[in-house]
Coordinates of C-alpha atoms and ligand atoms in Angstrom, one line a residue:
X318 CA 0.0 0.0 0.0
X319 CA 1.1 3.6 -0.5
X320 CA 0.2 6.7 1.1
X321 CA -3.2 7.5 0.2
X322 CA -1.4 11.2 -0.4
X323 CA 0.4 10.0 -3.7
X324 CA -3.4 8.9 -4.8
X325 CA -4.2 12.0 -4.9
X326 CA -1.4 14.6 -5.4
X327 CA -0.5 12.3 -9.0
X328 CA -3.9 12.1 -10.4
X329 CA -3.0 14.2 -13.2
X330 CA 0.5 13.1 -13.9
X331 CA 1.5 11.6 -16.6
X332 CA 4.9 11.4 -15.7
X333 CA 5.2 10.5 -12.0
X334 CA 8.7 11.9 -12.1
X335 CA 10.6 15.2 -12.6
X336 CA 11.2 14.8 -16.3
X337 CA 9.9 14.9 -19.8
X338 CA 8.4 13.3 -22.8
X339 CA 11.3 14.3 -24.3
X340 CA 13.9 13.1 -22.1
X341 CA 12.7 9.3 -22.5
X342 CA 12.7 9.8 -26.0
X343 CA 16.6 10.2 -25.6
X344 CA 16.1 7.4 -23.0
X345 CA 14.7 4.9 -25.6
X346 CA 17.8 6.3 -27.9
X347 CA 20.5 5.9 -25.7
X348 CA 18.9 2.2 -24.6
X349 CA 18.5 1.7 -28.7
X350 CA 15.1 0.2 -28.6
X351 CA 13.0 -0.8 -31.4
X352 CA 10.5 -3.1 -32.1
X353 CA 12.1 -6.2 -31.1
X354 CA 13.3 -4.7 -27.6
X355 CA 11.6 -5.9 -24.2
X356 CA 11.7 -3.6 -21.2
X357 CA 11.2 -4.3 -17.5
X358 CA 9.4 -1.5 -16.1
X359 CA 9.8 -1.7 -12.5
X360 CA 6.9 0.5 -10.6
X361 CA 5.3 1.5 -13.5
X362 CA 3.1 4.2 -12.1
X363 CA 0.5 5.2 -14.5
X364 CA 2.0 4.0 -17.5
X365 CA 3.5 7.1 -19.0
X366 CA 6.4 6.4 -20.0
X367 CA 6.0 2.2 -20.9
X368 CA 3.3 3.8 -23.5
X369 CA 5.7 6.7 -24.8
X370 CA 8.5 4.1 -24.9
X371 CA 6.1 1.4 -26.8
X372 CA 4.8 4.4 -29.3
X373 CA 8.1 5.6 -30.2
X374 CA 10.2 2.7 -30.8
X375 CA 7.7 -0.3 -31.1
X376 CA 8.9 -1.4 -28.2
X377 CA 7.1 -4.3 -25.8
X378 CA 7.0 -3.5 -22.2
X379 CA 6.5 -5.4 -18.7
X380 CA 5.3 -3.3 -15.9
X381 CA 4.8 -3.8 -12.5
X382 CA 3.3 -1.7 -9.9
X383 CA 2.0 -1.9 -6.4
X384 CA -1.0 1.0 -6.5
X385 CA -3.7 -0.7 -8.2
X386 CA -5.2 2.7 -9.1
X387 CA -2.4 3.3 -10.5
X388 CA -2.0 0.5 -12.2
X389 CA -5.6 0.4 -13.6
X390 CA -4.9 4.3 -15.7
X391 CA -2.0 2.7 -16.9
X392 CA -3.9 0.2 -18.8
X393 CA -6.6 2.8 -19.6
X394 CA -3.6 5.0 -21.1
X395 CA -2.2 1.8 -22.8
X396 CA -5.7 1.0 -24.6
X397 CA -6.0 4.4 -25.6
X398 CA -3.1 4.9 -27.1
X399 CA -2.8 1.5 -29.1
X400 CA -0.8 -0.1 -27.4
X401 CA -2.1 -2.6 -25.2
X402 CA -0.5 -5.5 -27.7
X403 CA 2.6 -4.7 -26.4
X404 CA 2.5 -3.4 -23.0
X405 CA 1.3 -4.9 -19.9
X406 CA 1.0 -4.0 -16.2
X407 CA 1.5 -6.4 -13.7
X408 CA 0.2 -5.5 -10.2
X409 CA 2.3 -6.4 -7.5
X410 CA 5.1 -5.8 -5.5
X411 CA 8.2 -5.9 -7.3
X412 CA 10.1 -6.7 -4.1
X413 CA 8.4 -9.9 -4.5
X414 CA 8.4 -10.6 -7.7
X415 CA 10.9 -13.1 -9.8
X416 CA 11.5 -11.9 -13.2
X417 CA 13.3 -14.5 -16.0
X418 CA 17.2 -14.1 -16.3
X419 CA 18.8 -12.5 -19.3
X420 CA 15.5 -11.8 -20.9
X421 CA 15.0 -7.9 -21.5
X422 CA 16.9 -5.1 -23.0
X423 CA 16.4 -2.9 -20.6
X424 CA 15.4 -2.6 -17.1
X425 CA 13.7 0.6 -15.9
X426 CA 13.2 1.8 -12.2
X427 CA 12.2 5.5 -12.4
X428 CA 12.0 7.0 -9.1
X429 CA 11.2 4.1 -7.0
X430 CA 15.0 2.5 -5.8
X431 CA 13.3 2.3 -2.1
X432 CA 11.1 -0.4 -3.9
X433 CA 14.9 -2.6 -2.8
X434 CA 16.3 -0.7 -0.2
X435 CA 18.6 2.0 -2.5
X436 CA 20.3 2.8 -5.7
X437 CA 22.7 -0.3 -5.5
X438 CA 20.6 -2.8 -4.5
X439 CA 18.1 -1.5 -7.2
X440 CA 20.8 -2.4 -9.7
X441 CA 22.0 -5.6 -8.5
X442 CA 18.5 -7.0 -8.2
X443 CA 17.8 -5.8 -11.9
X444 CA 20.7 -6.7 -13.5
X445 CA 19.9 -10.5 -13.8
X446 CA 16.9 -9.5 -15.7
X447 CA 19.3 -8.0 -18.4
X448 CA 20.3 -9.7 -21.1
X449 CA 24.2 -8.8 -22.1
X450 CA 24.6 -6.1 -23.7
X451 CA 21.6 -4.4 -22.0
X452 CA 21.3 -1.4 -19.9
X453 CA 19.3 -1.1 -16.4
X454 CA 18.4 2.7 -15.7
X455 CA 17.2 3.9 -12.7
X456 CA 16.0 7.5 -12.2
X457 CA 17.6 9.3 -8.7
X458 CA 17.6 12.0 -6.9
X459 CA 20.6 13.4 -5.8
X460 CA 22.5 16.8 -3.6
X461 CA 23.2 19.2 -5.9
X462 CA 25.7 20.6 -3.6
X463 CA 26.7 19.7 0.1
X464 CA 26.8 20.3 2.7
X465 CA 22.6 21.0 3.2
X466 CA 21.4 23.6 5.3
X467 CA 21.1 23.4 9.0
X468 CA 17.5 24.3 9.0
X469 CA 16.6 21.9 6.3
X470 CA 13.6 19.7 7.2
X471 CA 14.4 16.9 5.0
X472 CA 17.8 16.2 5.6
X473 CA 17.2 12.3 6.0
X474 CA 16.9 11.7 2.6
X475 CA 19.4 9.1 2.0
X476 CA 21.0 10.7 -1.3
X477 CA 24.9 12.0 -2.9
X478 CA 26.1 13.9 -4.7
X479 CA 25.5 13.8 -8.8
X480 CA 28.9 12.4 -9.0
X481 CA 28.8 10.0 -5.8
X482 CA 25.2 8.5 -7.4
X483 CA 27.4 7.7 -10.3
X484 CA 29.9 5.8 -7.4
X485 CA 27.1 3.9 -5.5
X486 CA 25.9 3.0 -9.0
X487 CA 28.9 1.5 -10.5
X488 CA 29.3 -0.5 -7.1
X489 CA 27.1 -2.6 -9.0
X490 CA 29.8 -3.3 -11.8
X491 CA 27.7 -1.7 -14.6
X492 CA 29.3 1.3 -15.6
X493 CA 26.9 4.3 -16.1
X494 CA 27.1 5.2 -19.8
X495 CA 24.5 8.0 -19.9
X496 CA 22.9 10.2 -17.6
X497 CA 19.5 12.7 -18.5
X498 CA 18.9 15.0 -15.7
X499 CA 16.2 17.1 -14.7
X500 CA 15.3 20.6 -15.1
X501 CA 13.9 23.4 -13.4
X502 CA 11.1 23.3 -15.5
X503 CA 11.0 19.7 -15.4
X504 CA 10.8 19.6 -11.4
X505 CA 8.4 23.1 -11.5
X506 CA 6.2 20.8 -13.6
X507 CA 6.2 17.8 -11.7
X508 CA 5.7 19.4 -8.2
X509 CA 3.2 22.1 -9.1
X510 CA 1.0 19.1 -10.7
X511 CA 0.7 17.9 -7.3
X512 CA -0.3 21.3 -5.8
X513 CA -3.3 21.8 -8.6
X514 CA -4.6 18.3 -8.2
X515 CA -4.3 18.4 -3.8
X516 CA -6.2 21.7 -3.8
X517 CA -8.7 20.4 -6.2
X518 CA -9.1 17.3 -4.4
X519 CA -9.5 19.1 -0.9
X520 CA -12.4 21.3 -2.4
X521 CA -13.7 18.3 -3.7
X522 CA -13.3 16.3 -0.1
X523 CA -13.6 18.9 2.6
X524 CA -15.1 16.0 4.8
X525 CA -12.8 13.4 4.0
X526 CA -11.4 11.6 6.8
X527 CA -7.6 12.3 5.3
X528 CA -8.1 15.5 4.4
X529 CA -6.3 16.8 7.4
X530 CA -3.6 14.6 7.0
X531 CA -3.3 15.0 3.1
X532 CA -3.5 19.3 3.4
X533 CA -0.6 18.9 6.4
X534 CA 1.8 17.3 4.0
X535 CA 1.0 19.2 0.9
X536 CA 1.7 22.3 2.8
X537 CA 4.9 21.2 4.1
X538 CA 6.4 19.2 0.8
X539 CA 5.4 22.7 -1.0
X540 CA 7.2 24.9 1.4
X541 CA 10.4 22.3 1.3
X542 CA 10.3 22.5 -2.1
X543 CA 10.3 26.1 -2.4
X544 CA 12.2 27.1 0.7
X545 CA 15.1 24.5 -0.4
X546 CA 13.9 21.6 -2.9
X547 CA 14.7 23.5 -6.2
X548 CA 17.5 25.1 -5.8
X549 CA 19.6 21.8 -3.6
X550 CA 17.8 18.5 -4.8
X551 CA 18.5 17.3 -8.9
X552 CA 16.7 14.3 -10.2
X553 CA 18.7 12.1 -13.1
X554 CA 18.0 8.4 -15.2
X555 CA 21.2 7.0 -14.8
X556 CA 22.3 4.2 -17.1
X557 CA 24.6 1.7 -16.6
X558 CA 25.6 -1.0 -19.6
X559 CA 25.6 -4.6 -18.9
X560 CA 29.5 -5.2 -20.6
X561 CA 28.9 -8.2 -23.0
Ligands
LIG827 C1 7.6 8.2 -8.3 S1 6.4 7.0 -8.9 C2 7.1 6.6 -10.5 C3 6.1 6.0 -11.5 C4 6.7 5.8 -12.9 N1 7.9 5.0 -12.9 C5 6.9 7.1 -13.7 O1 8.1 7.4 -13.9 O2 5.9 7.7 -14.0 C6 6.8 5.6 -7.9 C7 5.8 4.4 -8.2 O3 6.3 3.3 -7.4 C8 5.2 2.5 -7.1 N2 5.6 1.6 -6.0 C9 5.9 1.8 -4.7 N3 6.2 0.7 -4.1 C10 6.2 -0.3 -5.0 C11 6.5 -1.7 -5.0 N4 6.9 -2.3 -3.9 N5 6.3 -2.4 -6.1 C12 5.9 -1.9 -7.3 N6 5.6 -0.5 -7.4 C13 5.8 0.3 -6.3 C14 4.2 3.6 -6.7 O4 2.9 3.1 -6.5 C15 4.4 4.6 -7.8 O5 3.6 4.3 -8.9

């Protein structure tokens, strides 16, 4: 189960993550899919970018994900786009779940490496899914500089620096062979979509038994974000090559 927060605040996204329709275009390049590639999309969200990816190169993809509202617009989106003959979504935990050795391209996890406790983990339990020659990608956040503020609420967060990410990654033994960061635009679209669809949601559910809960932490994560979010915290898919 997730926080019924994210429920609510991602309604309206179509990319659950700080980036852009163009950026996994240059994803899907720098992968080199095409219509004989298979992807593993770990936490799959809502489906945008396993039916961008399938669109644009033809692609067939395997997603998993835990929220099964979540899961049910993804194959709502899939259908409507045309693609449903090549993309499915799995609902589960992908914790739990065994996928075949050596059988995909590529192996996505975009903004969900807590799903196996971190970056490296996140690559050492994908990389078996890889064939050789493939390329797992995981999309992080990271410090743009250090060391934080004092007065910086959310100084738990357990993230490095751009170029430490790239470290931690290659603990894994893939080395990282592209990186596509975020922008501000990127991140002021991604965050703001959350404070459009909480406030409408809150107007909608003045009575709701979370609604208390759910305006506390939108007021808080908005005030992080603008007291000290976008200026300190970067977001990047890094990808690391499985060496044949
Ligand atoms: C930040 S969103 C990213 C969604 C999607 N990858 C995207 O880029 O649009 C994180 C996703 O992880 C899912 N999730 C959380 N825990 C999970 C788990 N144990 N197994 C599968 N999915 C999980 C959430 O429900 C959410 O859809």
């Amino acid at each position: 189960m997730i926080p019924r927060y994210f429920a609510v605040a991602e309604a309206e996204h179509e990319l659950q993550n700080p980036t852009s329709e163009e950026k996994l275009v240059l994803l899907g390049e720098r992968l080199g899919l095409g219509p004989v590639s298979r992807v593993l999309d770990i936490a799959s969200g809502r489906g945008g970018p396993a039916v961008l990816l399938a669109q644009q190169f033809g692609c067939t993809v395997h997603g998993v994900e835990i929220a099964p509202e979540f899961r049910a617009a993804a194959v709502e989106r899939a259908a409507n786009a045309g693609v449903a003959d090549r993309v499915a979504f799995e609902l589960g935990d992908a914790a739990n779940t065994t996928f075949e050795t050596e059988s995909y391209d590529a192996a996505l996890c975009l903004g969900a490496s807590f799903v196996f406790g971190g970056l490296a983990d996140t690559v050492d339990a994908l990389t078996p899914a890889v064939r050789s020659g493939g390329y797992v990608a995981v999309g992080e956040p990271f410090w743009r500089r250090l060391p934080l503020p004092d007065e910086y609420e959310d100084r738990r967060d357990p993230w490095t620096t751009l170029e430490g990410t790239v470290v931690v990654f290659e603990t894994s033994a893939l080395p990282v062979v592209s990186v596509i960061a975020s922008s501000e635009d990127d991140w002021d679209r991604y965050e703001t979509l959350h404070w459009s669809a909480v406030e409408q949601w809150l107007t909608a559910n003045e009575g709701d038994p979370d609604a208390a809960e759910i305006k506390a932490r939108h007021e808080r994560w908005k005030r992080t974000y603008l007291r000290y979010g976008r200026e300190l915290v970067g977001w990047a898919i890094f990808v690391g090559w499985k060496r044949p």
